[in-house]
Amino acid sequence: MSLLKALTLLQPKQIVWHGGSTRDMATLKDISRRLKSVKSIQKITKSMKMVSAAKYAKAERELRAARSYGLGAKSFYDNIELDKTADTTTNKHVLIAATSDRGLCGAANSSIVKNIRTQLNDTKTNLEATKIIALGDKSRAMLSRTHANNLLLSVNEIGKRSVVFGDASAIAQTVLSTGFEFDTAEIVYNKFKSAIAYTTSRQLVLSGDTINRSKNIGVYDSLDSEVLRSFQEYNLASVLYYTMKENAASEQSSRMTAMDNATKNAGELINKLTTYYNRTRQSVITTELIEIISGAAALEQKA
Amino acid sequence: RIVAMNSMSVRNQTTTTAPATSAAGSGADMIFTFAAPSEVFYNQSKNVKQIDVPSMSGNMGILAHHVPILGVLKPGVVAVIENDGTTKRYFVSSGSIAVHQDSSVQLLAEEAILVENLDTKAAQDTLSDSQRKLQSAKDEREKAEAQIEIECAEAAIKASQ
């Protein structure tokens, strides 16, 4: 049975306790079957927790190294102050959802999709000029149900291996060659705070034209368009790399917590089921004894 | 990636005394960040006096209060001269350099390694591989890729010697 379906069993249900007189709603065989399946689920979630703990340790280590790099790349956009008076209705905007292919990671992927959905459902948003790039199958699946027209591009094979700069630069290349000339883009990702906390954040990215139009660009000495283009492309790849690294660490920590909770729930359920099983077994034995004894007593009386 | 060298001033190895912009802080030193995606070398360090970077528009020397610039790196050696005079040389494959108005400098390299750790033999092997690739390149894109590899390998060999 699918793991997801089986996990619904892990919500500790109220076990209805009948008196010994009524026939039990579940026979011994049913209970023992259920008990066996919950036990194997507990083993699976426990091992998934350990695997994601190891992946989390690696992701956090790599993030620490990538943070300075990423913050350096980010600071370029901070220094280029976007012209606030620019007409935002004609602004072509792209939302890049940084999620992963795999689920069972708590709210990590769904919080990003929720964040994007609230913006898309907001009446002030110009849906024609807003496109989505889905990194990871999870966001693609969730967004293609409701906003398939806005989905520009999707990327998968994310989440299995850790992100390298080559991946980010390949993605950046694809983003820039979709044919949709965007003015601004925002990467929606989960910023890693600690092993139990992350925040869904957005990182603004500007297109080459927007940078050229901004007022601060004149500060930079003798900048020619070729250099600016190369610079902006490289910066996009760097920022993508950084946000994907943050997201990976958040995802693994979230999965670790989710699997830990699932294991605990499974343990509770196992305890409850075992108690129920034993009581059922005892009541079956008692019933059999009563039948035998009353049968023997009836015979004795006759004699 | 081939930038036409036009009348734009080509800065050479000697230090450029760029006029301090009026927006420069009160004697603030350079805040230097030098990082690669997998490793950090300098993080907001105030200890650095000067850096020499190989950019597409030529080798540049950057001190504190340099005019704000944005540049793209080409394969070569970055020399970082700290306040106490020690110089560290790193080979970088590519990347970007940004100097902002507040004297913060970000040097982001795609790959960077101390020149002492360069393996000449491996670089030479890469060079012969990429020369072979250039010979057997089928289209413009493969040719360009092979040429970039050659450029990088040659710079690596030069740096390691």
CSV table of C-alpha atoms in Angstrom, one decimal, chain B residues 11-87:
chain,number,residue,atom,x,y,z
B,11,ARG,CA,44.2,49.4,-16.4
B,12,ASN,CA,47.5,47.6,-16.1
B,13,GLN,CA,49.3,45.9,-13.4
B,14,THR,CA,50.5,49.0,-11.6
B,15,THR,CA,48.1,50.5,-9.2
B,16,THR,CA,45.4,52.8,-10.5
B,17,THR,CA,45.0,55.9,-8.4
B,18,ALA,CA,41.4,56.3,-9.1
B,19,PRO,CA,39.9,59.6,-7.8
B,20,ALA,CA,38.2,58.9,-4.5
B,21,THR,CA,34.5,59.4,-5.1
B,22,SER,CA,32.9,62.0,-2.9
B,23,ALA,CA,30.6,59.3,-1.6
B,24,ALA,CA,33.5,57.3,0.0
B,25,GLY,CA,33.1,56.8,3.7
B,26,SER,CA,35.3,58.6,6.1
B,27,GLY,CA,38.6,56.8,5.5
B,28,ALA,CA,36.8,53.4,5.4
B,29,ASP,CA,39.0,50.5,4.3
B,30,MET,CA,38.1,48.1,1.7
B,31,ILE,CA,35.6,45.5,2.9
B,32,PHE,CA,36.7,42.5,0.9
B,33,THR,CA,34.8,39.3,0.2
B,34,PHE,CA,36.3,36.6,-1.9
B,35,ALA,CA,34.4,33.4,-2.3
B,36,ALA,CA,33.8,30.5,-4.5
B,37,PRO,CA,30.5,28.5,-4.4
B,38,SER,CA,32.2,25.8,-2.3
B,39,GLU,CA,34.7,27.8,-0.3
B,40,VAL,CA,35.2,31.1,1.3
B,41,PHE,CA,38.6,32.8,1.3
B,42,TYR,CA,37.8,36.3,2.7
B,43,ASN,CA,34.5,37.2,4.2
B,44,GLN,CA,34.0,41.0,4.7
B,45,SER,CA,37.6,41.2,5.6
B,46,LYS,CA,39.0,44.7,6.5
B,47,ASN,CA,42.5,43.4,6.4
B,48,VAL,CA,43.2,43.7,2.7
B,49,LYS,CA,45.2,46.5,1.2
B,50,GLN,CA,45.1,45.8,-2.5
B,51,ILE,CA,44.0,43.1,-4.9
B,52,ASP,CA,45.1,42.5,-8.5
B,53,VAL,CA,42.5,40.8,-10.7
B,54,PRO,CA,42.6,39.5,-14.2
B,55,SER,CA,39.5,40.9,-15.8
B,56,MET,CA,38.2,40.8,-19.3
B,57,SER,CA,39.3,44.4,-19.8
B,58,GLY,CA,42.8,43.8,-18.6
B,59,ASN,CA,44.6,43.3,-15.2
B,60,MET,CA,43.3,45.7,-12.6
B,61,GLY,CA,44.7,46.7,-9.3
B,62,ILE,CA,42.1,47.7,-6.7
B,63,LEU,CA,42.6,49.5,-3.5
B,64,ALA,CA,40.2,51.0,-1.0
B,65,HIS,CA,38.1,53.9,-2.4
B,66,HIS,CA,38.4,52.6,-5.9
B,67,VAL,CA,35.8,53.9,-8.3
B,68,PRO,CA,32.8,51.6,-8.4
B,69,ILE,CA,33.1,49.1,-11.1
B,70,LEU,CA,31.6,45.8,-12.3
B,71,GLY,CA,33.8,43.4,-14.1
B,72,VAL,CA,34.0,39.8,-15.4
B,73,LEU,CA,37.1,37.7,-14.7
B,74,LYS,CA,39.0,35.7,-17.1
B,75,PRO,CA,41.2,32.7,-16.2
B,76,GLY,CA,44.3,34.0,-14.3
B,77,VAL,CA,45.8,34.8,-11.0
B,78,VAL,CA,44.3,37.0,-8.3
B,79,ALA,CA,46.9,38.4,-5.9
B,80,VAL,CA,45.6,39.5,-2.5
B,81,ILE,CA,47.9,41.9,-0.6
B,82,GLU,CA,47.0,42.1,3.0
B,83,ASN,CA,47.6,45.0,5.3
B,84,ASP,CA,50.7,43.4,6.8
B,85,GLY,CA,52.2,42.9,3.4
B,86,THR,CA,51.7,39.2,2.9
B,87,THR,CA,50.5,38.3,-0.6
